[in-house]
Amino acid sequence: SSDLPVEQRKMLQWNLKITDYADRLVDDLDALDWPQQIKDSQKNWIGRSEGAEIDFKLAGTDLAITVSTTRADTLFGATYLVLAPEHEWVRLALAQNGLLSNPEEVAGYVEATKRKSDLDRQENKQKTGVILSGVDAINPATGEKIPVYIADYVLPHYGTGAIMAVPAHDERDFEFAKKFGLPIKQVIAPASASTPAEPVQLPYTAPGVL
């Protein structure tokens, strides 16, 4: 046997485009006489999610990165973007000399990610990532410049492969923000709070008021 590292690669192969059948697969589960936990596991495997796509312009350019989110209502709390290391824009940024001030660090992280399975990336509690130094996005709701990172907890085949990170209201984003010292901006509070600005235990992911 070889001791060479194993890495993920794209391969030309036949695939079933499950997104064309996602609605039927999920909705028809309701009529089945199955235990609820089995139905829930099937829904998680199908992976249908409803949300929106939002464009974040890159400062000083005509370019934009499209993120997918199921919580567009938290846009005012987005304090950074995270791209999957395999994201097409990352490849283009590495190919453009002078755009990134840390291309070697970014390229090294991209290569390291190839040696991880999707399961490892989702279950790893230790958040890792690299900033795309020299690149800033513009939050379209606030006009503020926010940094852009790549991190392996974002998967390339989920949504657009890019997310807006709202650490005050998402557990994974919160862990990442705490590790890298990024802003945590609360924009939702419990309806029972005396005022919407009352501090709550973060991250707050339950229903509330803006």
PDB file of C-alpha atoms in Angstrom:
ATOM      1  CA  SER A   1       0.000   0.000   0.000  1.00  0.00           C
ATOM      2  CA  SER A   2       1.044   3.615  -0.583  1.00  0.00           C
ATOM      3  CA  ASP A   3       1.429   6.307   2.063  1.00  0.00           C
ATOM      4  CA  LEU A   4       0.486   9.046  -0.383  1.00  0.00           C
ATOM      5  CA  PRO A   5      -2.286  11.379   0.848  1.00  0.00           C
ATOM      6  CA  VAL A   6      -5.811  10.912  -0.475  1.00  0.00           C
ATOM      7  CA  GLU A   7      -7.497  13.972  -1.940  1.00  0.00           C
ATOM      8  CA  GLN A   8     -10.922  14.725  -3.370  1.00  0.00           C
ATOM      9  CA  ARG A   9     -11.129  15.380  -7.098  1.00  0.00           C
ATOM     10  CA  LYS A  10     -13.944  16.135  -9.504  1.00  0.00           C
ATOM     11  CA  MET A  11     -14.671  13.245 -11.852  1.00  0.00           C
ATOM     12  CA  LEU A  12     -16.759  13.010 -14.994  1.00  0.00           C
ATOM     13  CA  GLN A  13     -19.588  10.641 -14.111  1.00  0.00           C
ATOM     14  CA  TRP A  14     -23.325  10.116 -14.228  1.00  0.00           C
ATOM     15  CA  ASN A  15     -25.330  11.815 -11.485  1.00  0.00           C
ATOM     16  CA  LEU A  16     -28.983  11.932 -10.515  1.00  0.00           C
ATOM     17  CA  LYS A  17     -30.058  15.568 -10.362  1.00  0.00           C
ATOM     18  CA  ILE A  18     -31.941  15.243  -7.081  1.00  0.00           C
ATOM     19  CA  THR A  19     -32.824  18.943  -7.018  1.00  0.00           C
ATOM     20  CA  ASP A  20     -35.409  18.283  -9.755  1.00  0.00           C
ATOM     21  CA  TYR A  21     -37.207  15.873  -7.437  1.00  0.00           C
ATOM     22  CA  ALA A  22     -36.556  17.469  -4.029  1.00  0.00           C
ATOM     23  CA  ASP A  23     -40.065  18.873  -3.555  1.00  0.00           C
ATOM     24  CA  ARG A  24     -41.777  15.559  -4.367  1.00  0.00           C
ATOM     25  CA  LEU A  25     -39.343  13.557  -2.259  1.00  0.00           C
ATOM     26  CA  VAL A  26     -39.900  15.749   0.798  1.00  0.00           C
ATOM     27  CA  ASP A  27     -43.650  16.320   0.454  1.00  0.00           C
ATOM     28  CA  ASP A  28     -44.473  12.639  -0.185  1.00  0.00           C
ATOM     29  CA  LEU A  29     -42.799  11.641   3.095  1.00  0.00           C
ATOM     30  CA  ASP A  30     -45.810  13.017   4.981  1.00  0.00           C
ATOM     31  CA  ALA A  31     -48.060  10.286   3.609  1.00  0.00           C
ATOM     32  CA  LEU A  32     -45.761   7.443   4.689  1.00  0.00           C
ATOM     33  CA  ASP A  33     -46.435   5.439   7.844  1.00  0.00           C
ATOM     34  CA  TRP A  34     -42.822   5.682   8.998  1.00  0.00           C
ATOM     35  CA  PRO A  35     -41.329   6.650  12.377  1.00  0.00           C
ATOM     36  CA  GLN A  36     -40.797  10.410  12.573  1.00  0.00           C
ATOM     37  CA  GLN A  37     -37.041  10.067  13.133  1.00  0.00           C
ATOM     38  CA  ILE A  38     -36.737   8.142   9.859  1.00  0.00           C
ATOM     39  CA  LYS A  39     -38.694  10.843   8.029  1.00  0.00           C
ATOM     40  CA  ASP A  40     -36.462  13.526   9.561  1.00  0.00           C
ATOM     41  CA  SER A  41     -33.296  11.692   8.505  1.00  0.00           C
ATOM     42  CA  GLN A  42     -34.665  11.408   4.955  1.00  0.00           C
ATOM     43  CA  LYS A  43     -35.437  15.140   4.882  1.00  0.00           C
ATOM     44  CA  ASN A  44     -31.905  15.904   6.051  1.00  0.00           C
ATOM     45  CA  TRP A  45     -30.462  13.651   3.342  1.00  0.00           C
ATOM     46  CA  ILE A  46     -32.601  15.264   0.618  1.00  0.00           C
ATOM     47  CA  GLY A  47     -31.376  18.603   1.902  1.00  0.00           C
ATOM     48  CA  ARG A  48     -34.026  20.927   0.530  1.00  0.00           C
ATOM     49  CA  SER A  49     -33.741  24.417   1.968  1.00  0.00           C
ATOM     50  CA  GLU A  50     -35.658  27.578   1.140  1.00  0.00           C
ATOM     51  CA  GLY A  51     -33.992  30.957   1.101  1.00  0.00           C
ATOM     52  CA  ALA A  52     -32.518  33.678  -1.045  1.00  0.00           C
ATOM     53  CA  GLU A  53     -29.436  34.613  -3.015  1.00  0.00           C
ATOM     54  CA  ILE A  54     -27.792  37.967  -2.247  1.00  0.00           C
ATOM     55  CA  ASP A  55     -25.011  39.710  -4.160  1.00  0.00           C
ATOM     56  CA  PHE A  56     -22.133  41.242  -2.198  1.00  0.00           C
ATOM     57  CA  LYS A  57     -20.071  43.603  -4.338  1.00  0.00           C
ATOM     58  CA  LEU A  58     -16.308  43.511  -3.932  1.00  0.00           C
ATOM     59  CA  ALA A  59     -14.861  46.874  -2.925  1.00  0.00           C
ATOM     60  CA  GLY A  60     -13.081  48.724  -5.710  1.00  0.00           C
ATOM     61  CA  THR A  61     -14.274  46.365  -8.451  1.00  0.00           C
ATOM     62  CA  ASP A  62     -17.302  45.633 -10.607  1.00  0.00           C
ATOM     63  CA  LEU A  63     -17.347  42.059  -9.311  1.00  0.00           C
ATOM     64  CA  ALA A  64     -19.751  40.487  -6.844  1.00  0.00           C
ATOM     65  CA  ILE A  65     -20.019  37.264  -4.886  1.00  0.00           C
ATOM     66  CA  THR A  66     -23.452  35.643  -4.671  1.00  0.00           C
ATOM     67  CA  VAL A  67     -24.227  34.027  -1.340  1.00  0.00           C
ATOM     68  CA  SER A  68     -27.075  31.704  -0.486  1.00  0.00           C
ATOM     69  CA  THR A  69     -28.894  32.087   2.813  1.00  0.00           C
ATOM     70  CA  THR A  70     -31.962  30.745   4.561  1.00  0.00           C
ATOM     71  CA  ARG A  71     -31.970  33.809   6.853  1.00  0.00           C
ATOM     72  CA  ALA A  72     -32.065  36.903   4.668  1.00  0.00           C
ATOM     73  CA  ASP A  73     -33.656  38.700   7.636  1.00  0.00           C
ATOM     74  CA  THR A  74     -30.253  38.697   9.372  1.00  0.00           C
ATOM     75  CA  LEU A  75     -28.472  40.598   6.570  1.00  0.00           C
ATOM     76  CA  PHE A  76     -27.781  43.612   8.815  1.00  0.00           C
ATOM     77  CA  GLY A  77     -25.800  41.282  11.092  1.00  0.00           C
ATOM     78  CA  ALA A  78     -23.530  39.855   8.373  1.00  0.00           C
ATOM     79  CA  THR A  79     -19.978  40.797   9.389  1.00  0.00           C
ATOM     80  CA  TYR A  80     -17.922  38.660   6.984  1.00  0.00           C
ATOM     81  CA  LEU A  81     -18.273  36.264   4.032  1.00  0.00           C
ATOM     82  CA  VAL A  82     -17.041  32.692   3.877  1.00  0.00           C
ATOM     83  CA  LEU A  83     -16.368  30.828   0.622  1.00  0.00           C
ATOM     84  CA  ALA A  84     -15.781  27.140   0.143  1.00  0.00           C
ATOM     85  CA  PRO A  85     -12.087  26.654  -0.710  1.00  0.00           C
ATOM     86  CA  GLU A  86     -13.220  25.126  -4.027  1.00  0.00           C
ATOM     87  CA  HIS A  87     -15.277  28.198  -4.958  1.00  0.00           C
ATOM     88  CA  GLU A  88     -14.632  29.330  -8.524  1.00  0.00           C
ATOM     89  CA  TRP A  89     -13.891  32.874  -7.418  1.00  0.00           C
ATOM     90  CA  VAL A  90     -11.041  31.637  -5.189  1.00  0.00           C
ATOM     91  CA  ARG A  91      -9.425  29.935  -8.177  1.00  0.00           C
ATOM     92  CA  LEU A  92      -9.761  33.097 -10.254  1.00  0.00           C
ATOM     93  CA  ALA A  93      -8.346  35.244  -7.422  1.00  0.00           C
ATOM     94  CA  LEU A  94      -5.285  33.003  -7.134  1.00  0.00           C
ATOM     95  CA  ALA A  95      -4.739  33.241 -10.884  1.00  0.00           C
ATOM     96  CA  GLN A  96      -4.754  37.052 -10.853  1.00  0.00           C
ATOM     97  CA  ASN A  97      -1.354  38.337  -9.763  1.00  0.00           C
ATOM     98  CA  GLY A  98      -1.450  41.041  -7.138  1.00  0.00           C
ATOM     99  CA  LEU A  99      -5.096  40.640  -6.134  1.00  0.00           C
ATOM    100  CA  LEU A 100      -4.350  38.690  -2.959  1.00  0.00           C
ATOM    101  CA  SER A 101      -1.522  39.675  -0.617  1.00  0.00           C
ATOM    102  CA  ASN A 102      -1.344  36.131   0.820  1.00  0.00           C
ATOM    103  CA  PRO A 103      -1.726  33.813  -2.228  1.00  0.00           C
ATOM    104  CA  GLU A 104       0.631  31.139  -0.854  1.00  0.00           C
ATOM    105  CA  GLU A 105      -1.363  30.830   2.378  1.00  0.00           C
ATOM    106  CA  VAL A 106      -4.658  30.650   0.480  1.00  0.00           C
ATOM    107  CA  ALA A 107      -3.342  28.077  -2.012  1.00  0.00           C
ATOM    108  CA  GLY A 108      -1.961  25.957   0.823  1.00  0.00           C
ATOM    109  CA  TYR A 109      -5.334  25.894   2.584  1.00  0.00           C
ATOM    110  CA  VAL A 110      -7.112  24.966  -0.657  1.00  0.00           C
ATOM    111  CA  GLU A 111      -4.755  22.002  -1.131  1.00  0.00           C
ATOM    112  CA  ALA A 112      -5.164  20.886   2.488  1.00  0.00           C
ATOM    113  CA  THR A 113      -8.943  20.904   2.115  1.00  0.00           C
ATOM    114  CA  LYS A 114      -8.743  18.395  -0.737  1.00  0.00           C
ATOM    115  CA  ARG A 115      -7.500  15.803   1.757  1.00  0.00           C
ATOM    116  CA  LYS A 116     -10.651  16.068   3.902  1.00  0.00           C
ATOM    117  CA  SER A 117     -13.985  14.336   3.390  1.00  0.00           C
ATOM    118  CA  ASP A 118     -17.253  16.256   3.517  1.00  0.00           C
ATOM    119  CA  LEU A 119     -18.097  14.439   6.751  1.00  0.00           C
ATOM    120  CA  ASP A 120     -14.828  15.536   8.357  1.00  0.00           C
ATOM    121  CA  ARG A 121     -15.477  19.103   7.298  1.00  0.00           C
ATOM    122  CA  GLN A 122     -18.986  19.189   8.734  1.00  0.00           C
ATOM    123  CA  GLU A 123     -18.227  17.447  12.026  1.00  0.00           C
ATOM    124  CA  ASN A 124     -14.901  19.125  12.838  1.00  0.00           C
ATOM    125  CA  LYS A 125     -15.463  21.328  15.893  1.00  0.00           C
ATOM    126  CA  GLN A 126     -12.159  23.171  15.405  1.00  0.00           C
ATOM    127  CA  LYS A 127     -12.968  25.871  12.878  1.00  0.00           C
ATOM    128  CA  THR A 128     -10.148  26.686  10.459  1.00  0.00           C
ATOM    129  CA  GLY A 129      -9.895  29.216   7.668  1.00  0.00           C
ATOM    130  CA  VAL A 130      -7.799  31.802   5.861  1.00  0.00           C
ATOM    131  CA  ILE A 131      -8.633  35.412   5.094  1.00  0.00           C
ATOM    132  CA  LEU A 132      -8.441  36.568   1.478  1.00  0.00           C
ATOM    133  CA  SER A 133      -6.120  39.416   2.365  1.00  0.00           C
ATOM    134  CA  GLY A 134      -6.554  42.442   0.143  1.00  0.00           C
ATOM    135  CA  VAL A 135     -10.208  41.686  -0.660  1.00  0.00           C
ATOM    136  CA  ASP A 136     -13.261  43.256   0.990  1.00  0.00           C
ATOM    137  CA  ALA A 137     -16.953  42.774   0.310  1.00  0.00           C
ATOM    138  CA  ILE A 138     -19.666  45.377   0.814  1.00  0.00           C
ATOM    139  CA  ASN A 139     -22.649  44.491   2.979  1.00  0.00           C
ATOM    140  CA  PRO A 140     -25.537  45.693   0.751  1.00  0.00           C
ATOM    141  CA  ALA A 141     -27.705  46.547   3.758  1.00  0.00           C
ATOM    142  CA  THR A 142     -25.186  48.614   5.716  1.00  0.00           C
ATOM    143  CA  GLY A 143     -22.621  49.700   3.123  1.00  0.00           C
ATOM    144  CA  GLU A 144     -19.855  48.488   5.445  1.00  0.00           C
ATOM    145  CA  LYS A 145     -16.720  46.772   4.197  1.00  0.00           C
ATOM    146  CA  ILE A 146     -16.453  43.229   5.531  1.00  0.00           C
ATOM    147  CA  PRO A 147     -13.628  40.670   5.141  1.00  0.00           C
ATOM    148  CA  VAL A 148     -13.821  37.544   3.000  1.00  0.00           C
ATOM    149  CA  TYR A 149     -12.534  34.172   4.219  1.00  0.00           C
ATOM    150  CA  ILE A 150     -12.272  30.652   2.898  1.00  0.00           C
ATOM    151  CA  ALA A 151     -13.105  27.874   5.349  1.00  0.00           C
ATOM    152  CA  ASP A 152     -13.675  24.160   4.945  1.00  0.00           C
ATOM    153  CA  TYR A 153     -16.935  24.169   6.930  1.00  0.00           C
ATOM    154  CA  VAL A 154     -18.565  25.667   3.818  1.00  0.00           C
ATOM    155  CA  LEU A 155     -19.159  23.007   1.168  1.00  0.00           C
ATOM    156  CA  PRO A 156     -18.962  23.863  -2.547  1.00  0.00           C
ATOM    157  CA  HIS A 157     -22.140  21.980  -3.502  1.00  0.00           C
ATOM    158  CA  TYR A 158     -24.392  23.597  -0.883  1.00  0.00           C
ATOM    159  CA  GLY A 159     -26.186  26.612  -2.338  1.00  0.00           C
ATOM    160  CA  THR A 160     -23.689  28.848  -4.136  1.00  0.00           C
ATOM    161  CA  GLY A 161     -20.702  27.626  -2.124  1.00  0.00           C
ATOM    162  CA  ALA A 162     -20.583  31.004  -0.375  1.00  0.00           C
ATOM    163  CA  ILE A 163     -22.325  32.252   2.755  1.00  0.00           C
ATOM    164  CA  MET A 164     -22.819  35.520   4.568  1.00  0.00           C
ATOM    165  CA  ALA A 165     -21.697  34.899   8.131  1.00  0.00           C
ATOM    166  CA  VAL A 166     -23.977  36.167  10.884  1.00  0.00           C
ATOM    167  CA  PRO A 167     -22.145  35.035  14.034  1.00  0.00           C
ATOM    168  CA  ALA A 168     -24.727  36.414  16.464  1.00  0.00           C
ATOM    169  CA  HIS A 169     -27.350  34.054  15.054  1.00  0.00           C
ATOM    170  CA  ASP A 170     -25.536  30.978  13.745  1.00  0.00           C
ATOM    171  CA  GLU A 171     -23.536  28.516  15.853  1.00  0.00           C
ATOM    172  CA  ARG A 172     -20.831  27.691  13.291  1.00  0.00           C
ATOM    173  CA  ASP A 173     -20.361  31.342  12.342  1.00  0.00           C
ATOM    174  CA  PHE A 174     -20.194  32.218  16.047  1.00  0.00           C
ATOM    175  CA  GLU A 175     -17.422  29.677  16.699  1.00  0.00           C
ATOM    176  CA  PHE A 176     -15.481  30.953  13.679  1.00  0.00           C
ATOM    177  CA  ALA A 177     -15.902  34.603  14.691  1.00  0.00           C
ATOM    178  CA  LYS A 178     -14.747  33.944  18.246  1.00  0.00           C
ATOM    179  CA  LYS A 179     -11.633  32.147  17.010  1.00  0.00           C
ATOM    180  CA  PHE A 180     -10.637  34.845  14.509  1.00  0.00           C
ATOM    181  CA  GLY A 181     -11.752  37.872  16.541  1.00  0.00           C
ATOM    182  CA  LEU A 182     -14.456  38.966  14.088  1.00  0.00           C
ATOM    183  CA  PRO A 183     -17.371  41.296  14.923  1.00  0.00           C
ATOM    184  CA  ILE A 184     -20.528  39.739  16.367  1.00  0.00           C
ATOM    185  CA  LYS A 185     -23.499  41.999  15.651  1.00  0.00           C
ATOM    186  CA  GLN A 186     -26.860  41.098  17.173  1.00  0.00           C
ATOM    187  CA  VAL A 187     -29.897  41.983  15.049  1.00  0.00           C
ATOM    188  CA  ILE A 188     -32.554  39.631  16.459  1.00  0.00           C
ATOM    189  CA  ALA A 189     -33.738  39.334  20.063  1.00  0.00           C
ATOM    190  CA  PRO A 190     -36.407  37.216  21.788  1.00  0.00           C
ATOM    191  CA  ALA A 191     -39.916  38.646  21.604  1.00  0.00           C
ATOM    192  CA  SER A 192     -39.939  38.457  25.399  1.00  0.00           C
ATOM    193  CA  ALA A 193     -36.979  40.845  25.724  1.00  0.00           C
ATOM    194  CA  SER A 194     -37.813  44.198  27.313  1.00  0.00           C
ATOM    195  CA  THR A 195     -36.296  45.924  24.266  1.00  0.00           C
ATOM    196  CA  PRO A 196     -34.893  44.449  21.022  1.00  0.00           C
ATOM    197  CA  ALA A 197     -31.425  45.669  22.030  1.00  0.00           C
ATOM    198  CA  GLU A 198     -31.372  43.723  25.304  1.00  0.00           C
ATOM    199  CA  PRO A 199     -28.309  41.422  25.350  1.00  0.00           C
ATOM    200  CA  VAL A 200     -29.089  37.731  24.961  1.00  0.00           C
ATOM    201  CA  GLN A 201     -26.996  34.612  25.121  1.00  0.00           C
ATOM    202  CA  LEU A 202     -25.286  34.267  21.742  1.00  0.00           C
ATOM    203  CA  PRO A 203     -25.649  32.796  19.257  1.00  0.00           C
ATOM    204  CA  TYR A 204     -29.407  33.362  19.315  1.00  0.00           C
ATOM    205  CA  THR A 205     -31.056  31.096  16.700  1.00  0.00           C
ATOM    206  CA  ALA A 206     -34.675  31.006  17.904  1.00  0.00           C
ATOM    207  CA  PRO A 207     -37.544  33.147  16.535  1.00  0.00           C
ATOM    208  CA  GLY A 208     -37.516  36.759  17.644  1.00  0.00           C
ATOM    209  CA  VAL A 209     -37.898  40.368  16.612  1.00  0.00           C
ATOM    210  CA  LEU A 210     -35.573  42.415  14.408  1.00  0.00           C
TER     211      LEU A 210
END
